[in-house]
CSV table of N, CA and C in Angstrom, one decimal:
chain,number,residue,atom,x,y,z
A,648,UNK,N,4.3,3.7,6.6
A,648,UNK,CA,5.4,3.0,6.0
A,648,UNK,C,6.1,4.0,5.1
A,649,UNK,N,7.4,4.3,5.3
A,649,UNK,CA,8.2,4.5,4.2
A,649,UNK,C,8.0,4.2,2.9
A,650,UNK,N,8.5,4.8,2.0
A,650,UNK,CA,7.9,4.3,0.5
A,650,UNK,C,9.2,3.4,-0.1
A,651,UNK,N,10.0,3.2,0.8
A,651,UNK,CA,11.1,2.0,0.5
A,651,UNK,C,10.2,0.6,1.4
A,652,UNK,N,9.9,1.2,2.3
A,652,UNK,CA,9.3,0.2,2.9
A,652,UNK,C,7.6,-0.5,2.2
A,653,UNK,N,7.1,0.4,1.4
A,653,UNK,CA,6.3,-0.2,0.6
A,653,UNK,C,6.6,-0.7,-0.9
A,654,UNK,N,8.0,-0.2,-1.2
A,654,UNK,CA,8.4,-1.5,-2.2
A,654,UNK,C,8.8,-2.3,-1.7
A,655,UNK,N,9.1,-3.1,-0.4
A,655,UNK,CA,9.2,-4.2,-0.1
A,655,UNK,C,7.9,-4.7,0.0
A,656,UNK,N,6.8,-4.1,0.8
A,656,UNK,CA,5.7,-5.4,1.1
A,656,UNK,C,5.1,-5.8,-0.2
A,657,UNK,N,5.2,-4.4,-1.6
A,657,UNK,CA,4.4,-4.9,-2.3
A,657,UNK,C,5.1,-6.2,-3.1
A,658,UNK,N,6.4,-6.7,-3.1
A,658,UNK,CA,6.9,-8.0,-3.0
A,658,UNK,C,6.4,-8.9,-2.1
A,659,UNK,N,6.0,-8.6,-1.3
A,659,UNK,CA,5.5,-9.6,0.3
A,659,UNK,C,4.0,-10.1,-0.3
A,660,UNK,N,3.5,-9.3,-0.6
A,660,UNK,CA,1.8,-9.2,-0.8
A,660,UNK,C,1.9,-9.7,-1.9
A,661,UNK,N,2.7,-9.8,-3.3
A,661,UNK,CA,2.5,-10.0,-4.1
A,661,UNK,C,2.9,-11.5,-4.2
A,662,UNK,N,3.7,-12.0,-3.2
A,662,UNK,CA,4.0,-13.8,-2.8
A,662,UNK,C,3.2,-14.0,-2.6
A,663,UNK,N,1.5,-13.3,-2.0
A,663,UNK,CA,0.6,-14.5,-1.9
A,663,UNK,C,0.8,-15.1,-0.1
A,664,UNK,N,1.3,-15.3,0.5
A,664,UNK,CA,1.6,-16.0,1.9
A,664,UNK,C,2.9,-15.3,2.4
A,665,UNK,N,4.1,-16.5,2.2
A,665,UNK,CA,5.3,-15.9,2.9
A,665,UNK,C,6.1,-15.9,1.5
A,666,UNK,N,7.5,-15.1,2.5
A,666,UNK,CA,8.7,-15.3,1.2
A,666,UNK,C,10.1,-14.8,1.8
A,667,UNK,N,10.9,-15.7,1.5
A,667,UNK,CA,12.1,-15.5,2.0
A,667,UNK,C,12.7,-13.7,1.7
A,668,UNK,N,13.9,-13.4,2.4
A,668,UNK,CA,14.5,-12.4,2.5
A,668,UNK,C,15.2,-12.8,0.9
A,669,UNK,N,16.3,-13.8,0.8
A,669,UNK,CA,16.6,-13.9,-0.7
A,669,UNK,C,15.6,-13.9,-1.8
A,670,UNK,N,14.3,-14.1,-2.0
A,670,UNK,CA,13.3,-14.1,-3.3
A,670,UNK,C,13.3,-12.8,-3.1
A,671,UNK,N,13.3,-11.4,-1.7
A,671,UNK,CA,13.1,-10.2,-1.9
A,671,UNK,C,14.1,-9.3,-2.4
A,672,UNK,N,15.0,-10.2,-2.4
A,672,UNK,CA,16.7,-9.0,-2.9
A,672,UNK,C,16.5,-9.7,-4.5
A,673,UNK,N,16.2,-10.8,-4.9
A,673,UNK,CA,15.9,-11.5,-6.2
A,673,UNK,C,15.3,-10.2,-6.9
A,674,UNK,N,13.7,-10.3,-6.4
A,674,UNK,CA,12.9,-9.5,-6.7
A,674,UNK,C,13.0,-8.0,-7.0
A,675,UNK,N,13.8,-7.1,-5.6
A,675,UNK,CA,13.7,-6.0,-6.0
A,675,UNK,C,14.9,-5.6,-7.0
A,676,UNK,N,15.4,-6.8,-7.5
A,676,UNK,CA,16.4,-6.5,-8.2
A,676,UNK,C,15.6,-6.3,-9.6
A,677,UNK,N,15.1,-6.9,-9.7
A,677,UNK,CA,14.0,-6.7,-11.0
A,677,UNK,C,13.7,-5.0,-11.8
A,678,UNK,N,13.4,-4.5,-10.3
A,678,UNK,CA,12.7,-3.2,-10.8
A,678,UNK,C,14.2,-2.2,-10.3
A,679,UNK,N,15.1,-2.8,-10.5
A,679,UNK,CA,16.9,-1.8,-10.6
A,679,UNK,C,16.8,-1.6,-9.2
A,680,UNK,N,16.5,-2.8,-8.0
A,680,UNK,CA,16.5,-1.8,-6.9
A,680,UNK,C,18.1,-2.8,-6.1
A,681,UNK,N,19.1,-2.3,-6.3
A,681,UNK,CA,20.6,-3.1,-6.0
A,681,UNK,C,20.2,-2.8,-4.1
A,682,UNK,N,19.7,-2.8,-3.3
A,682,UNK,CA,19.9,-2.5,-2.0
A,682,UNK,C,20.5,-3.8,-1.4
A,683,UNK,N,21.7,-3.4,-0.6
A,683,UNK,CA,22.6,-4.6,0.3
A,683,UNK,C,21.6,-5.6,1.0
A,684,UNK,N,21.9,-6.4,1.3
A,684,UNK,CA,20.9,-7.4,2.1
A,684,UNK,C,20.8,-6.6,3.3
A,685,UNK,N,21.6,-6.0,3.9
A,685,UNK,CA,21.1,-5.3,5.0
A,685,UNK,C,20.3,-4.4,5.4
A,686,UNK,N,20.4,-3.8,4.0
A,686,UNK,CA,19.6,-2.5,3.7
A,686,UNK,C,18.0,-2.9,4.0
A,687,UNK,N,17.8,-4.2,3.5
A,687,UNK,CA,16.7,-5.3,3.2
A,687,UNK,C,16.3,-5.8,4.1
A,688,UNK,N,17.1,-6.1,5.2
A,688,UNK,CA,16.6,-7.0,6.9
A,688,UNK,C,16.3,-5.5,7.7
A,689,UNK,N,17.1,-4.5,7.3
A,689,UNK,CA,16.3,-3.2,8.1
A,689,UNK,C,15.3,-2.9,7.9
A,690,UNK,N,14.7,-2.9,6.6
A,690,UNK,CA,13.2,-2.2,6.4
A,690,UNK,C,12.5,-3.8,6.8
A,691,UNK,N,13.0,-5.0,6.9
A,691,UNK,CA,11.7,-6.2,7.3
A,691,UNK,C,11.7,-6.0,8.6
A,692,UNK,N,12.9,-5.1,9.6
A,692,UNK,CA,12.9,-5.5,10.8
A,692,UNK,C,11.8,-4.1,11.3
A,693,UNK,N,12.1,-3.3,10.6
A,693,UNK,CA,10.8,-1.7,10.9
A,693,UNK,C,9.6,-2.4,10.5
A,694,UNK,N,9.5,-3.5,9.6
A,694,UNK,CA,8.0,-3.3,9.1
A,694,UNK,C,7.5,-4.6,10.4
A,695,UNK,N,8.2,-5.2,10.6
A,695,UNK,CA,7.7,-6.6,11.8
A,695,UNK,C,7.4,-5.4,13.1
A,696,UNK,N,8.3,-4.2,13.6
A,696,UNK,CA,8.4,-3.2,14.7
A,696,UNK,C,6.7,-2.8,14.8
A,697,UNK,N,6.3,-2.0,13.5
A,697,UNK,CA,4.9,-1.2,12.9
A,697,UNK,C,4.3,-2.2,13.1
A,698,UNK,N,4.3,-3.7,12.9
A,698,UNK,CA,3.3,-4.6,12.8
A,698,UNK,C,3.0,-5.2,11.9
A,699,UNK,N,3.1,-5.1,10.7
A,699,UNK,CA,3.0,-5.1,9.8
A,699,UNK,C,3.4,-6.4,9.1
A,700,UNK,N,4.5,-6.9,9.6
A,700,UNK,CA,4.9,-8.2,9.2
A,700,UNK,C,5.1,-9.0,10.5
A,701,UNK,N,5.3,-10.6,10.2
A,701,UNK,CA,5.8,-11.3,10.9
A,701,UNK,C,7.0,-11.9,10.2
A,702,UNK,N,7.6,-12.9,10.8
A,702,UNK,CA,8.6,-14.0,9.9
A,702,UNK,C,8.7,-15.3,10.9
A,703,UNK,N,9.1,-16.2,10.7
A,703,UNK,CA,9.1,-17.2,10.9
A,703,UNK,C,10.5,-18.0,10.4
A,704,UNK,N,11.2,-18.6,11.5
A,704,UNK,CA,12.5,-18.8,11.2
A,704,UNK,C,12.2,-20.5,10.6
A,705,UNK,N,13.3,-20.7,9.6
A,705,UNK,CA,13.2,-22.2,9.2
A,705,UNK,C,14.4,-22.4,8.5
A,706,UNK,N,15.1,-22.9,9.6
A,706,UNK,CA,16.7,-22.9,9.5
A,706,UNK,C,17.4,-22.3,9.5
A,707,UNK,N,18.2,-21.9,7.9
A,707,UNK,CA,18.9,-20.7,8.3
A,707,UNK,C,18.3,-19.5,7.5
A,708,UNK,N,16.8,-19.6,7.4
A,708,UNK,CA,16.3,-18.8,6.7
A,708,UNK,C,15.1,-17.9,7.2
A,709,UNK,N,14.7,-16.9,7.0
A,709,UNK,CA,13.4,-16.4,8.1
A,709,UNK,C,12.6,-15.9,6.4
A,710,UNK,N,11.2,-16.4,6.8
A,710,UNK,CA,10.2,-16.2,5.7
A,710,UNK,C,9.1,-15.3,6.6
A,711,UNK,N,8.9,-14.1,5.7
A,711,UNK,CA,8.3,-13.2,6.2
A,711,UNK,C,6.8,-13.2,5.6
A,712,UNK,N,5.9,-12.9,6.4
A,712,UNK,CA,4.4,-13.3,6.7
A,712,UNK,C,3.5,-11.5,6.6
A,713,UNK,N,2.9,-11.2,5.6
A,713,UNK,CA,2.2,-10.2,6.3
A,713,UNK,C,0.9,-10.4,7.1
A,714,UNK,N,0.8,-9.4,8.0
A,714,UNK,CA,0.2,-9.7,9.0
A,714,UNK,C,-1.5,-9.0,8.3
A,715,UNK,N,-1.0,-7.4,7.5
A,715,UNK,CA,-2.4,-7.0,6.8
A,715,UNK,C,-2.5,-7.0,5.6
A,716,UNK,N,-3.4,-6.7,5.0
A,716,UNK,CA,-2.9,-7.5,3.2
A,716,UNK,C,-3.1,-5.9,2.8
A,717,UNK,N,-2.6,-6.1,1.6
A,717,UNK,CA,-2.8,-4.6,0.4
A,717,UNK,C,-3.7,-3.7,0.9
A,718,UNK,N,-4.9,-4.3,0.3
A,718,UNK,CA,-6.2,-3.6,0.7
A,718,UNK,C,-6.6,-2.8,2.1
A,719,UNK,N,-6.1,-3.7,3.2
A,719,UNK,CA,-6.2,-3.0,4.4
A,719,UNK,C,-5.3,-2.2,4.9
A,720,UNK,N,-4.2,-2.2,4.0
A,720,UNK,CA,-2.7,-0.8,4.3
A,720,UNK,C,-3.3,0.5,3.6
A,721,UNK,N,-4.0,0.3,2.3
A,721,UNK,CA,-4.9,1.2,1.1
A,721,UNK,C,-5.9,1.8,2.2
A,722,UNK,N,-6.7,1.0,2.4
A,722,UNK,CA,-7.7,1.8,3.6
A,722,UNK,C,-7.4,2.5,4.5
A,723,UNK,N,-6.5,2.1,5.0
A,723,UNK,CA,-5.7,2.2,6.5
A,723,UNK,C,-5.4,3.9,6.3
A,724,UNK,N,-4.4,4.4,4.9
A,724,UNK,CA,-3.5,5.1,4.6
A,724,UNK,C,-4.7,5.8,3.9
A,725,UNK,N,-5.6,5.4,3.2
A,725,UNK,CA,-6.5,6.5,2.8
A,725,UNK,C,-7.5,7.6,3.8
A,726,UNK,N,-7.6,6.5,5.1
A,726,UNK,CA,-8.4,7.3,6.2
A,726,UNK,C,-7.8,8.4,6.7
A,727,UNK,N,-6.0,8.0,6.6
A,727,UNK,CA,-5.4,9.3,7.4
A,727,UNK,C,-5.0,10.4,6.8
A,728,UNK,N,-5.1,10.1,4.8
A,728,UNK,CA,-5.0,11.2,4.4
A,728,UNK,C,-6.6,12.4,4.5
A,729,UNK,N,-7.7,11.3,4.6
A,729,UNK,CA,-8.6,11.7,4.6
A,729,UNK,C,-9.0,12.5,5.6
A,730,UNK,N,-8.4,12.6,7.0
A,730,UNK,CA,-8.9,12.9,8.2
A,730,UNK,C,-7.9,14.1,8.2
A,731,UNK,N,-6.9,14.0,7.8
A,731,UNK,CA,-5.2,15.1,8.1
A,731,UNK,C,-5.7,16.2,7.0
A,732,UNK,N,-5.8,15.6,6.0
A,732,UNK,CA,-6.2,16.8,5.0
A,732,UNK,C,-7.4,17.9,4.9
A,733,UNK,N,-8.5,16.6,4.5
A,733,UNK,CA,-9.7,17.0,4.2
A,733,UNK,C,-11.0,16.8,5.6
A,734,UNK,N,-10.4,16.6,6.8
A,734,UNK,CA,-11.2,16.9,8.1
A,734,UNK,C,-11.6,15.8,7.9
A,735,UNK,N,-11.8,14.2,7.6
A,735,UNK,CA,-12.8,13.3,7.1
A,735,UNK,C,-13.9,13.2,6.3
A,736,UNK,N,-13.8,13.9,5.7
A,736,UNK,CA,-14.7,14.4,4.8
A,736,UNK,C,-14.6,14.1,3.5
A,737,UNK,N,-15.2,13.2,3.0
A,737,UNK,CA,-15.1,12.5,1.2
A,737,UNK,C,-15.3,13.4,0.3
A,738,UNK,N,-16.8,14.1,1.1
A,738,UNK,CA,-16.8,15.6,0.2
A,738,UNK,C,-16.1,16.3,-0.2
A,739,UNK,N,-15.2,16.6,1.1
A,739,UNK,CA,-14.1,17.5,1.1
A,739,UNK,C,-12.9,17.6,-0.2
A,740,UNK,N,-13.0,15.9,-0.5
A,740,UNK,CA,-12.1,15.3,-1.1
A,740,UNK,C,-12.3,15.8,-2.4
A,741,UNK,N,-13.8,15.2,-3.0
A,741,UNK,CA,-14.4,15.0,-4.1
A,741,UNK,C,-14.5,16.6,-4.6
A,742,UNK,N,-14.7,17.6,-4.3
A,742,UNK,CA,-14.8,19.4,-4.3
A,742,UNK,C,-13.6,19.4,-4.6
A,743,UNK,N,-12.7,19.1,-3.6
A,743,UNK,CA,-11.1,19.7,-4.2
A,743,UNK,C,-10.9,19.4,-5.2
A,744,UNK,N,-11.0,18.1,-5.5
A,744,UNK,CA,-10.4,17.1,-7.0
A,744,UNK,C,-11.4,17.8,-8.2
A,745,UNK,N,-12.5,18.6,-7.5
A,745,UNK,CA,-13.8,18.8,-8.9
A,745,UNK,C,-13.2,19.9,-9.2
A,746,UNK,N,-12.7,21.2,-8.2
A,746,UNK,CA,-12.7,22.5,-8.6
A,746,UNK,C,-11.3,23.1,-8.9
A,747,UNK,N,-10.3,21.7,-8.6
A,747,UNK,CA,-9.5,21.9,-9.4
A,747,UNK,C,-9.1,21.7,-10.8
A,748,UNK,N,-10.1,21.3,-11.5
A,748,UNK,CA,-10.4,20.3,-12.6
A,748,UNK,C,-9.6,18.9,-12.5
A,749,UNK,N,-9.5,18.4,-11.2
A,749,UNK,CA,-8.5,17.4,-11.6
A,749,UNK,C,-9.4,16.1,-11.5
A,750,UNK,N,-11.1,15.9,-12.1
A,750,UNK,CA,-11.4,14.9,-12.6
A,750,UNK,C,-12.3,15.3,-13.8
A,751,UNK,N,-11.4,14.3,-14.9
A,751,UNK,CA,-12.6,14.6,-15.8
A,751,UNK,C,-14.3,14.1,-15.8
A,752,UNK,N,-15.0,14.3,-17.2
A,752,UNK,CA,-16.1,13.9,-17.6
A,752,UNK,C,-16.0,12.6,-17.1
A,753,UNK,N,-15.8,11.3,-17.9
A,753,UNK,CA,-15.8,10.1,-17.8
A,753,UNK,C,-15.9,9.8,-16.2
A,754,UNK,N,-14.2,10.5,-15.7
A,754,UNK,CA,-14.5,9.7,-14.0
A,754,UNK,C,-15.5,10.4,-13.4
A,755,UNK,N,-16.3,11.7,-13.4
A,755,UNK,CA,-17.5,11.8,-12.5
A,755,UNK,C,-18.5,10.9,-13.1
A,756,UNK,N,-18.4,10.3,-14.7
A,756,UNK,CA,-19.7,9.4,-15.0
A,756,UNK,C,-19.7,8.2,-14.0
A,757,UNK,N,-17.9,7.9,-14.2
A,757,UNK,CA,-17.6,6.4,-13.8
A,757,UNK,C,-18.1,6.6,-12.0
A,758,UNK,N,-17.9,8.2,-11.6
A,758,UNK,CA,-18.1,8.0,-9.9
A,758,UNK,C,-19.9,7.9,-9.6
A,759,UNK,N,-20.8,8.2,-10.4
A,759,UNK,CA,-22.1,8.5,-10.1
A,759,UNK,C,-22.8,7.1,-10.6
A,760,UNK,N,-22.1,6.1,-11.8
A,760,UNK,CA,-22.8,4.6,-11.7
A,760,UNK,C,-22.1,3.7,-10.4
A,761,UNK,N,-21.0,4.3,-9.9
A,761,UNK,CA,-20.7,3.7,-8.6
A,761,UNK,C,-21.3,3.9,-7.4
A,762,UNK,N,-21.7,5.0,-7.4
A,762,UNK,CA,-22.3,5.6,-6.2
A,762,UNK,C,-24.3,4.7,-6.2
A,763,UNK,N,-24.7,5.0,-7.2
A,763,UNK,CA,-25.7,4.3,-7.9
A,763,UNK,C,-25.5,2.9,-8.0
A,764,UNK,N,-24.6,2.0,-7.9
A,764,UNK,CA,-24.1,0.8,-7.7
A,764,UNK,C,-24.2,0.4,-6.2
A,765,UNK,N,-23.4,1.0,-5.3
A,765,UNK,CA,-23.7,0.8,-3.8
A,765,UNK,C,-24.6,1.8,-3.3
A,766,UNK,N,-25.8,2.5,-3.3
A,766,UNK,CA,-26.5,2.6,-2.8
A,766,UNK,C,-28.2,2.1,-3.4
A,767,UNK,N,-27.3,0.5,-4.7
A,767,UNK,CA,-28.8,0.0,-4.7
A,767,UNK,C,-29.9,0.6,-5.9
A,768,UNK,N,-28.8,1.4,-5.9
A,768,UNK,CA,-30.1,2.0,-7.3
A,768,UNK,C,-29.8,1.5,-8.9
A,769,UNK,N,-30.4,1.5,-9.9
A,769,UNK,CA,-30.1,0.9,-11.1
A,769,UNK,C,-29.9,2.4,-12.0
């Protein structure tokens, strides 16, 4: 996804179910985003193309449906940075972020009661 195209779904996802094309031009107006309504039916018509959405027409209005929710675009998008970058390798990950200092104290505490969390140990 485009990163225009994920300010739209995170409006989609954040309806909870469906939501019309007008609650999305409503919406992205909120966060200063003035885009034309067409601007707005192009990135729903890319994201229905990827899969990603559906819509469903009801009258003269089409309410758009995500097809995967947040969490599974997060996963989705984390595997391929994971695989492109760092060969699939978590380790790979966790070394780069250690030896560049770019995790402090606290988050290797917070990552070792997690790790200690799902593998069951107290």
């Amino acid at each position: 996804m485009s990163d225009s195209e994920k300010e739209v779904m995170r409006f989609v996802w954040a309806a909870g179910g469906s939501v019309s094309s007008a609650e999305l031009l409503g919406n992205l107006k909120t966060i200063d985003r003035e885009w034309k309504p067409n601007t707005v039916l192009t990135f729903l018509a890319r994201l229905i193309e990827k899969g990603i959405l559906t819509s469903v027409r009801h009258g003269r209005t089409n309410e758009y449906i995500p097809l995967i929710t947040e969490n599974e675009y997060k996963q989705f998008e984390t595997r391929v940075f994971l695989n492109s970058v760092h060969e699939g390798s978590v380790k790979n990950l966790i070394t780069a972020l250690y030896e560049e200092n770019g995790l402090t104290a606290e988050e290797i505490n917070e990552l070792k009661i997690w790790f200690a969390k799902m593998s069951g140990e107290k």
